[in-house]
Short mmCIF file of C-alpha atoms and ligand atoms in Angstrom, two decimals:
data_model
loop_
_atom_site.label_atom_id
_atom_site.label_comp_id
_atom_site.label_asym_id
_atom_site.label_seq_id
_atom_site.Cartn_x
_atom_site.Cartn_y
_atom_site.Cartn_z
CA MET L 23 80.45 144.54 108.25
CA GLU L 24 83.07 142.00 109.38
CA ILE L 25 84.23 139.02 107.37
CA TYR L 26 85.74 135.85 108.84
CA LEU L 27 87.17 132.68 107.36
CA VAL L 28 85.41 129.84 109.21
CA GLY L 29 84.91 126.09 109.45
CA GLY L 30 86.97 123.49 107.65
CA ALA L 31 89.45 125.92 106.08
CA VAL L 32 90.67 127.30 109.44
CA ARG L 33 90.72 123.82 111.00
CA ASP L 34 92.72 122.29 108.14
CA GLU L 35 95.11 125.25 108.03
CA LEU L 36 95.84 124.86 111.75
CA LEU L 37 96.37 121.13 111.26
CA GLY L 38 98.83 121.87 108.46
CA LEU L 39 96.59 120.18 105.89
CA ALA L 40 95.77 121.37 102.40
CA VAL L 41 92.67 123.56 102.34
CA LYS L 42 90.06 122.40 99.84
CA GLU L 43 87.62 125.27 99.91
CA ARG L 44 87.18 128.46 101.85
CA ASP L 45 83.88 129.45 103.42
CA TYR L 46 83.39 132.91 104.89
CA LEU L 47 81.08 134.24 107.56
CA VAL L 48 79.70 137.76 107.36
CA VAL L 49 78.74 139.49 110.59
CA GLY L 50 76.74 142.69 110.76
CA ALA L 51 75.27 142.77 107.27
CA THR L 52 71.95 142.14 105.56
CA PRO L 53 71.30 140.22 102.35
CA GLU L 54 70.42 143.49 100.65
CA GLN L 55 73.83 144.96 101.52
CA LEU L 56 75.65 141.98 100.07
CA LEU L 57 73.54 142.07 96.91
CA ALA L 58 74.29 145.79 96.55
CA LEU L 59 78.02 144.97 96.77
CA GLY L 60 77.69 142.64 93.77
CA TYR L 61 77.47 139.28 95.59
CA THR L 62 75.05 136.79 94.04
CA GLN L 63 72.69 134.74 96.14
CA VAL L 64 72.65 130.95 95.76
CA GLY L 65 71.17 128.09 97.77
CA ARG L 66 67.57 127.16 98.26
CA ASP L 67 67.33 126.25 101.95
CA PHE L 68 69.40 129.09 103.25
CA PRO L 69 71.07 131.88 101.36
CA VAL L 70 74.74 131.73 100.54
CA PHE L 71 76.33 134.57 98.63
CA LEU L 72 79.05 134.17 96.05
CA HIS L 73 81.82 136.75 95.98
CA PRO L 74 81.65 138.77 92.74
CA ASP L 75 85.28 137.92 91.76
CA THR L 76 86.45 134.81 93.60
CA ARG L 77 83.03 133.04 93.59
CA GLU L 78 83.85 131.80 97.12
CA GLU L 79 80.96 131.27 99.54
CA TYR L 80 79.89 133.86 102.08
CA ALA L 81 77.15 133.13 104.63
CA LEU L 82 75.52 135.57 107.00
CA ALA L 83 75.88 134.88 110.72
CA ARG L 84 72.83 132.97 111.92
CA THR L 85 70.92 132.68 115.16
CA GLU L 86 69.40 129.30 114.44
CA ARG L 87 70.41 126.22 112.52
CA LYS L 88 67.31 124.15 112.46
CA SER L 89 67.17 121.34 110.02
CA GLY L 90 64.45 121.68 107.46
CA ARG L 91 61.67 119.30 106.53
CA GLY L 92 63.25 115.96 105.65
CA TYR L 93 66.56 117.47 106.80
CA THR L 94 67.51 118.60 103.36
CA GLY L 95 69.27 121.64 104.75
CA PHE L 96 69.09 124.45 107.23
CA ILE L 97 66.32 126.88 107.94
CA CYS L 98 67.67 129.79 109.84
CA ASP L 99 67.15 133.28 111.01
CA PHE L 100 69.94 135.69 110.46
CA GLY L 101 70.43 139.37 110.63
CA PRO L 102 72.92 142.13 111.25
CA GLU L 103 72.61 141.79 115.02
CA VAL L 104 73.87 138.18 115.19
CA SER L 105 77.29 137.94 116.82
CA LEU L 106 80.24 135.84 115.73
CA GLU L 107 80.15 133.93 119.03
CA GLU L 108 76.50 133.03 118.60
CA ASP L 109 77.06 131.73 115.09
CA LEU L 110 80.08 129.67 116.17
CA ARG L 111 78.16 128.30 119.17
CA ARG L 112 75.65 126.68 116.85
CA ARG L 113 78.29 124.82 114.83
CA ASP L 114 78.97 121.11 115.28
CA LEU L 115 82.49 120.64 116.67
CA THR L 116 84.82 123.00 118.50
CA ILE L 117 87.51 122.33 115.89
CA ASN L 118 85.05 123.58 113.24
CA ALA L 119 84.11 126.65 115.24
CA ILE L 120 87.26 128.74 114.92
CA ALA L 121 87.20 131.94 112.86
CA ARG L 122 90.01 133.97 111.32
CA ASP L 123 89.46 137.68 110.73
CA GLU L 124 90.80 139.67 107.79
CA GLN L 125 93.88 140.73 109.77
CA GLY L 126 94.73 137.08 110.48
CA GLY L 127 93.55 137.11 114.13
CA LEU L 128 91.95 133.93 115.42
CA HIS L 129 88.62 133.92 117.25
CA ASP L 130 88.17 130.75 119.23
CA PRO L 131 85.58 131.19 121.98
CA TYR L 132 84.94 127.45 122.46
CA GLY L 133 88.43 126.02 122.83
CA GLY L 134 88.79 124.64 119.30
CA ARG L 135 92.55 125.14 119.16
CA GLN L 136 93.07 123.30 122.41
CA ASP L 137 90.95 120.44 121.10
CA LEU L 138 92.98 120.45 117.88
CA ASP L 139 96.18 120.23 119.94
CA ARG L 140 94.74 117.50 122.14
CA ARG L 141 93.25 115.74 119.12
CA ILE L 142 89.70 115.70 120.49
CA LEU L 143 86.39 115.83 118.62
CA ARG L 144 84.03 117.69 120.94
CA HIS L 145 80.67 119.29 120.25
CA VAL L 146 80.39 123.02 120.86
CA SER L 147 77.02 123.13 122.62
CA GLU L 148 73.70 121.34 122.95
CA ALA L 149 72.77 123.06 119.66
CA PHE L 150 74.70 120.15 118.10
CA ALA L 151 71.45 118.16 118.36
CA GLU L 152 69.69 120.54 115.95
CA ASP L 153 70.91 118.48 113.00
CA PRO L 154 71.01 114.65 113.26
CA LEU L 155 73.39 114.51 110.30
CA ARG L 156 76.06 115.65 112.72
CA VAL L 157 76.18 112.14 114.19
CA LEU L 158 77.44 110.99 110.79
CA ARG L 159 79.68 114.01 110.36
CA VAL L 160 81.47 113.28 113.64
CA ALA L 161 81.94 109.65 112.62
CA ARG L 162 83.37 110.87 109.32
CA PHE L 163 85.78 113.30 111.01
CA ALA L 164 86.84 110.48 113.35
CA ALA L 165 87.69 108.41 110.25
CA ARG L 166 89.35 111.27 108.41
CA PHE L 167 91.55 112.32 111.33
CA HIS L 168 92.16 108.88 112.79
CA HIS L 169 95.72 108.76 111.48
CA LEU L 170 96.40 112.04 113.32
CA GLY L 171 95.35 110.47 116.61
CA PHE L 172 91.95 112.14 117.10
CA THR L 173 89.53 110.61 119.58
CA LEU L 174 85.93 111.33 120.44
CA ALA L 175 85.04 113.19 123.66
CA ASP L 176 82.91 111.07 126.00
CA GLU L 177 80.26 113.77 126.31
CA THR L 178 79.96 114.03 122.53
CA LEU L 179 79.56 110.28 122.20
CA ALA L 180 76.90 110.40 124.93
CA LEU L 181 75.01 113.12 123.06
CA MET L 182 75.27 111.18 119.81
CA ARG L 183 73.87 108.12 121.58
CA ARG L 184 70.92 110.14 122.84
CA MET L 185 70.27 111.46 119.33
CA ALA L 186 70.44 107.95 117.84
CA ALA L 187 68.13 106.59 120.52
CA SER L 188 65.57 109.33 119.89
CA GLY L 189 64.89 107.86 116.44
CA GLU L 190 65.48 111.11 114.57
CA LEU L 191 68.27 109.64 112.41
CA ALA L 192 65.59 107.71 110.54
CA ALA L 193 64.32 111.03 109.19
CA LEU L 194 67.58 111.86 107.39
CA THR L 195 67.22 111.86 103.63
CA PRO L 196 69.05 109.07 101.78
CA GLU L 197 71.03 111.66 99.81
CA ARG L 198 72.52 113.19 102.95
CA VAL L 199 73.33 109.81 104.48
CA TRP L 200 74.98 108.55 101.32
CA LYS L 201 76.95 111.78 100.80
CA GLU L 202 78.50 111.51 104.26
CA THR L 203 79.10 107.80 103.83
CA GLU L 204 80.78 108.27 100.49
CA LYS L 205 83.07 110.93 101.97
CA ALA L 206 83.83 108.58 104.87
CA LEU L 207 84.62 105.70 102.50
CA ALA L 208 87.15 107.95 100.77
CA THR L 209 89.16 108.53 103.98
CA GLU L 210 92.31 106.65 104.98
CA ASP L 211 90.43 104.78 107.72
CA PRO L 212 86.87 104.24 106.47
CA GLN L 213 86.29 101.46 109.01
CA VAL L 214 86.44 104.05 111.82
CA TYR L 215 83.28 105.72 110.47
CA PHE L 216 81.29 102.53 110.96
CA GLU L 217 82.94 101.78 114.31
CA VAL L 218 81.94 105.20 115.65
CA LEU L 219 78.39 104.87 114.29
CA ARG L 220 78.20 101.55 116.08
CA ARG L 221 79.44 103.01 119.36
CA ALA L 222 76.85 105.77 119.00
CA GLY L 223 74.07 103.21 118.52
CA ALA L 224 73.45 104.54 115.01
CA LEU L 225 74.67 101.62 112.91
CA GLY L 226 71.52 99.57 113.37
CA VAL L 227 69.39 102.51 112.22
CA LEU L 228 71.46 103.49 109.21
CA PHE L 229 73.11 100.19 108.20
CA PRO L 230 71.12 97.32 109.75
CA GLU L 231 72.64 94.91 107.20
CA LEU L 232 76.08 95.61 108.65
CA GLU L 233 74.95 95.68 112.26
CA ALA L 234 73.49 92.18 111.72
CA LEU L 235 77.02 90.80 111.13
CA PHE L 236 78.22 91.56 114.64
CA GLY L 237 77.92 88.44 116.74
CA VAL L 238 77.88 86.16 113.68
CA PRO L 239 80.89 83.85 114.13
CA GLY L 240 83.39 83.66 111.33
CA PRO L 241 84.80 80.38 110.12
CA GLU L 242 88.04 81.02 111.96
CA LYS L 243 87.76 78.87 115.03
CA TRP L 244 91.23 79.90 116.05
CA HIS L 245 90.21 83.58 116.33
CA PRO L 246 86.82 83.33 118.03
CA GLU L 247 86.89 87.03 118.98
CA ILE L 248 86.77 88.04 115.29
CA ASP L 249 83.12 87.86 114.31
CA THR L 250 81.85 88.65 110.82
CA GLY L 251 81.23 92.31 111.65
CA ILE L 252 84.79 92.83 112.87
CA HIS L 253 86.16 90.88 109.90
CA THR L 254 84.14 93.09 107.52
CA LEU L 255 85.65 96.26 108.96
CA MET L 256 89.12 94.72 108.75
CA VAL L 257 88.50 93.94 105.08
CA LEU L 258 87.33 97.50 104.50
CA LYS L 259 90.48 98.83 106.16
CA ARG L 260 92.64 96.56 104.01
CA ALA L 261 90.77 97.56 100.83
CA ALA L 262 91.61 101.19 101.62
CA GLU L 263 95.26 100.34 102.35
CA LEU L 264 95.49 98.55 99.02
CA GLY L 265 94.22 101.67 97.23
CA GLY L 266 90.78 100.31 96.36
CA ASP L 267 88.43 102.92 94.88
CA LEU L 268 85.07 103.83 96.41
CA CYS L 269 83.24 100.99 94.64
CA CYS L 270 85.81 98.51 95.91
CA ARG L 271 85.49 99.82 99.47
CA PHE L 272 81.72 99.65 99.29
CA ALA L 273 81.97 96.09 97.97
CA ALA L 274 84.28 95.23 100.88
CA LEU L 275 81.65 96.57 103.26
CA CYS L 276 78.88 94.46 101.73
CA HIS L 277 80.69 91.27 100.68
CA ASP L 278 79.62 89.14 103.66
CA PHE L 279 76.08 90.47 104.27
CA GLY L 280 74.73 87.01 103.41
CA LYS L 281 76.48 85.48 106.42
CA ALA L 282 73.81 86.89 108.73
CA LEU L 283 71.25 84.89 106.77
CA THR L 284 72.89 81.44 106.83
CA PRO L 285 71.92 78.97 109.56
CA GLN L 286 73.44 80.19 112.81
CA GLU L 287 75.59 77.48 114.35
CA LYS L 288 78.54 77.64 116.71
CA TRP L 289 80.95 77.45 113.77
CA PRO L 290 78.72 78.03 110.77
CA SER L 291 79.69 76.88 107.30
CA HIS L 292 77.95 79.90 105.72
CA HIS L 293 77.02 77.90 102.65
CA HIS L 294 75.59 80.04 99.82
CA HIS L 295 76.23 83.27 101.69
CA GLY L 296 77.35 84.91 98.45
CA GLU L 297 73.93 84.44 96.87
CA LEU L 298 72.11 85.19 100.14
CA GLY L 299 73.94 88.52 100.29
CA VAL L 300 72.17 89.80 97.18
CA ALA L 301 68.90 90.74 98.93
CA PRO L 302 70.44 92.82 101.76
CA ILE L 303 72.81 94.55 99.32
CA GLU L 304 69.87 95.44 97.07
CA ALA L 305 67.92 96.67 100.11
CA LEU L 306 70.75 98.92 101.29
CA CYS L 307 71.39 100.30 97.80
CA ALA L 308 67.71 101.04 97.19
CA ARG L 309 67.29 102.70 100.57
CA LEU L 310 70.32 104.98 100.28
CA LYS L 311 70.14 105.46 96.51
CA VAL L 312 73.64 104.08 96.12
CA PRO L 313 75.06 104.70 92.62
CA THR L 314 74.75 101.79 90.18
CA GLU L 315 78.46 101.16 89.77
CA HIS L 316 78.91 100.74 93.54
CA ARG L 317 75.92 98.41 93.68
CA GLU L 318 77.13 96.31 90.77
CA LEU L 319 80.58 95.75 92.21
CA ALA L 320 79.13 94.88 95.63
CA LEU L 321 76.83 92.29 94.05
CA LEU L 322 79.67 90.76 92.03
CA MET L 323 81.88 90.62 95.08
CA SER L 324 79.19 88.96 97.17
CA ARG L 325 78.46 86.37 94.50
CA TRP L 326 82.03 85.54 93.51
CA HIS L 327 84.36 86.21 96.42
CA ILE L 328 84.44 82.60 97.56
CA LEU L 329 85.69 81.52 94.16
CA PHE L 330 88.65 83.91 94.36
CA HIS L 331 90.00 82.04 97.36
CA ARG L 332 89.50 78.64 95.79
CA LEU L 333 91.84 79.66 92.99
CA ALA L 334 94.79 79.79 95.36
CA GLU L 335 95.83 76.25 94.39
CA PRO L 336 97.30 75.82 90.93
CA CYS L 337 95.60 73.01 89.08
CA PRO L 338 94.56 72.81 85.41
CA GLU L 339 90.94 72.07 86.38
CA HIS L 340 90.70 75.65 87.57
CA ALA L 341 90.70 76.88 83.97
CA GLU L 342 86.93 76.45 83.83
CA ARG L 343 86.42 78.31 87.08
CA ILE L 344 88.60 81.19 85.98
CA LEU L 345 86.74 81.50 82.69
CA GLU L 346 83.48 81.40 84.61
CA LEU L 347 84.76 84.18 86.86
CA PHE L 348 85.83 86.34 83.91
CA ASN L 349 82.50 85.73 82.15
CA HIS L 350 80.23 86.37 85.10
CA THR L 351 82.05 89.50 86.15
CA ASP L 352 82.23 90.74 82.55
CA ALA L 353 85.97 91.12 82.99
CA TRP L 354 86.51 91.01 79.21
CA ARG L 355 84.66 94.26 78.65
CA LYS L 356 85.33 95.90 82.01
CA PRO L 357 88.90 95.08 83.07
CA ALA L 358 89.27 98.19 85.26
CA ARG L 359 86.27 97.09 87.28
CA PHE L 360 87.70 93.58 87.52
CA ALA L 361 90.92 95.10 88.89
CA GLN L 362 88.89 96.58 91.77
CA LEU L 363 87.28 93.22 92.37
CA LEU L 364 90.74 91.69 92.62
CA ILE L 365 91.76 94.29 95.20
CA CYS L 366 88.62 93.50 97.16
CA ALA L 367 89.32 89.77 97.01
CA GLN L 368 92.85 90.37 98.27
CA ALA L 369 91.47 92.54 101.08
CA ASP L 370 89.06 89.76 102.00
CA LEU L 371 91.88 87.24 102.31
CA GLN L 372 94.17 89.60 104.19
CA GLY L 373 91.58 91.44 106.30
CA ARG L 374 91.82 89.09 109.21
CA LYS L 375 93.79 88.65 112.36
CA GLY L 376 97.26 87.29 111.93
CA PHE L 377 97.33 87.79 108.17
CA GLY L 378 100.92 88.97 108.65
CA GLY L 379 101.46 90.15 105.10
CA LYS L 380 100.22 86.88 103.61
CA PRO L 381 100.85 87.13 99.87
CA TYR L 382 98.04 87.07 97.35
CA PRO L 383 99.69 86.15 94.04
CA GLN L 384 96.29 85.37 92.45
CA ARG L 385 95.78 89.07 91.95
CA GLU L 386 98.78 89.55 89.68
CA ARG L 387 98.27 86.24 87.97
CA LEU L 388 94.59 86.68 87.18
CA TRP L 389 95.24 90.22 86.02
CA HIS L 390 98.05 89.14 83.73
CA TRP L 391 96.07 86.23 82.32
CA LEU L 392 93.04 88.41 81.68
CA GLY L 393 95.24 90.84 79.74
CA GLU L 394 96.72 88.05 77.62
CA LEU L 395 93.38 86.38 76.96
CA ARG L 396 91.73 89.64 75.96
CA GLN L 397 94.16 89.82 73.08
CA ILE L 398 92.74 86.69 71.54
CA THR L 399 90.35 88.25 69.07
CA ALA L 400 88.22 87.05 66.18
CA GLN L 401 90.63 88.43 63.59
CA ALA L 402 93.15 85.59 63.86
CA PHE L 403 90.42 82.96 63.40
CA VAL L 404 88.84 84.77 60.45
CA GLU L 405 92.27 84.68 58.79
CA GLN L 406 92.33 80.92 59.36
CA GLY L 407 89.05 80.70 57.44
CA ILE L 408 86.82 80.05 60.48
CA LYS L 409 83.38 81.58 60.03
CA GLY L 410 80.19 82.52 61.91
CA ALA L 411 79.35 81.06 65.31
CA ALA L 412 82.41 78.83 65.15
CA ILE L 413 84.59 81.89 65.78
CA GLY L 414 83.16 82.33 69.28
CA ASP L 415 83.79 78.65 70.01
CA ALA L 416 87.35 78.94 68.72
CA ILE L 417 88.07 81.94 70.94
CA ARG L 418 86.69 80.17 74.00
CA GLU L 419 88.69 77.04 73.21
CA GLU L 420 91.90 78.98 72.71
CA ARG L 421 91.41 80.80 76.01
CA ARG L 422 90.79 77.53 77.81
CA ARG L 423 93.83 75.91 76.20
CA ARG L 424 96.13 78.75 77.25
CA LEU L 425 94.79 78.86 80.77
CA ILE L 426 95.35 75.14 81.21
CA LEU L 427 98.94 75.58 80.02
CA TRP L 428 99.62 78.45 82.42
CA LEU L 429 98.05 76.62 85.34
CA GLN L 430 100.09 73.55 84.52
CA ASP L 431 103.30 75.64 84.34
CA TRP L 432 102.47 77.20 87.67
CA ALA L 433 101.81 73.81 89.28
CA ASP L 434 105.09 72.47 87.80
CA SER L 435 107.08 75.45 89.07
CA ILE L 436 105.72 74.93 92.58
CA HIS L 437 106.43 71.23 92.34
CA SER L 438 110.03 71.74 91.16
CA SER L 439 110.75 74.36 93.82
CA THR L 440 109.50 72.08 96.60
CA ALA L 441 110.92 68.82 95.25
CA PRO L 442 114.04 67.63 97.11
CA SER L 443 117.18 68.28 95.09
CA PRO L 444 118.77 65.10 93.65
CA SER L 445 122.02 65.70 95.56
CA ARG L 446 120.20 65.39 98.91
N1 CTP T 29 75.61 119.86 109.72
C1 CTP T 29 76.55 120.80 109.77
C2 CTP T 29 77.26 121.14 108.61
C3 CTP T 29 78.23 122.15 108.69
N2 CTP T 29 78.45 122.78 109.87
C4 CTP T 29 79.45 123.88 109.97
O1 CTP T 29 79.71 124.39 108.68
C5 CTP T 29 81.10 124.30 108.35
C6 CTP T 29 81.29 123.97 106.88
O2 CTP T 29 80.64 122.74 106.56
P1 CTP T 29 81.21 121.75 105.47
O3 CTP T 29 81.79 122.51 104.34
O4 CTP T 29 80.16 120.76 105.19
O5 CTP T 29 82.33 120.94 106.24
P2 CTP T 29 83.83 121.26 106.57
O6 CTP T 29 83.97 121.38 108.05
O7 CTP T 29 84.33 122.38 105.76
O8 CTP T 29 84.54 119.90 106.24
P3 CTP T 29 85.05 119.31 104.87
O9 CTP T 29 86.51 119.60 104.88
O10 CTP T 29 84.74 117.89 104.97
O11 CTP T 29 84.28 120.02 103.77
C7 CTP T 29 81.65 123.21 109.28
O12 CTP T 29 83.02 123.35 109.52
C8 CTP T 29 80.81 123.47 110.54
O13 CTP T 29 81.34 124.58 111.23
C9 CTP T 29 77.75 122.41 111.00
O14 CTP T 29 77.99 122.97 112.07
N3 CTP T 29 76.81 121.43 110.93
#
């Protein structure tokens, strides 16, 4: 029996990255032998054995990696006669098909190390097509390793295009699609995942709501080459750069879905696109079983993102709008979620061509004001002898009063800094 470290652990080690988990491949053994050695069997679709002490995963070398019904996993044949080369040949990418034996020797029959050095994502063999999820996996690796300079081999893109065109991606279960997508959203360059899916012809199958934005002109007449689809991916990139969490990144992805549903003109006004975005966001979330907190933030962002930009000008009349924003987004009870919404709003403003580090002071200001206003509680009014429903009114009035003051101060400070000095 031979044991090899395989897959992501070897790849990440060779790239000098931290290794998250170690998976092992066992060649020349039967399930019975592993069980007799004290390994425990886990996994429903294909057996994986846990090491008696380390609890790390050991899989037997396989001859086939067919996806199961509904593509929930692999069905495979395996046995003591299956060679290391044959198992590695049926893996997705050459960089994932390198094995390290117990003495530290590398086994790399398909040129994975060379592809790592050349920064290329290349499929190992035509067996790649056995699992349509691999189209998404490649897009995710492209996103994850984008900052290292990885590109996609032409022949792999061509194979992915054939797989997307065959219609088999539609059979992927929502859980598998969302799991890959969530991992991709967590990378440094989540926009690359969607770009690669688009190049592979898979975006329209998996994310038709996003695909629909390409070709929809943005309001920026001076950058006609930036359509709403490109803008959306720029916003997603910016949301990641700003440290937005997964909900924020998902909201960035969905915030302009409604623009595909507004009247299509040469330079459309996109009136009511926030409200129109609700239906496609709901459709996407229902189809992929997107977690509730992601869905909620995406809906809030779609409905309210236009208001965030309108607050750029300091004027006391904005007090009502700000209170409306805090109320509708439930910022009083969920400030951490509101903070993500603020990041998303900043990404929306800055995720465009020529943003050139444009400041977004609204984020700090709104955050600070929310913190101050949350401290206005019923207690102070009770002490003043105010009772019952009047307390709620008093809190609202006090919040409004303070906001008007702050907005006025802000307007005054801008006015005094731009006013010509008396000596001039
Ligand atoms: N659809 C799949 C899933 C997995 N694999 C193979 O199984 C290994 C382990 O899969 P997994 O743990 O899902 O991915 P990793 O490559 O380890 O990547 P990550 O770091 O994202 O976990 C991969 O490296 C690859 O060799 C594959 O060929 N096809």
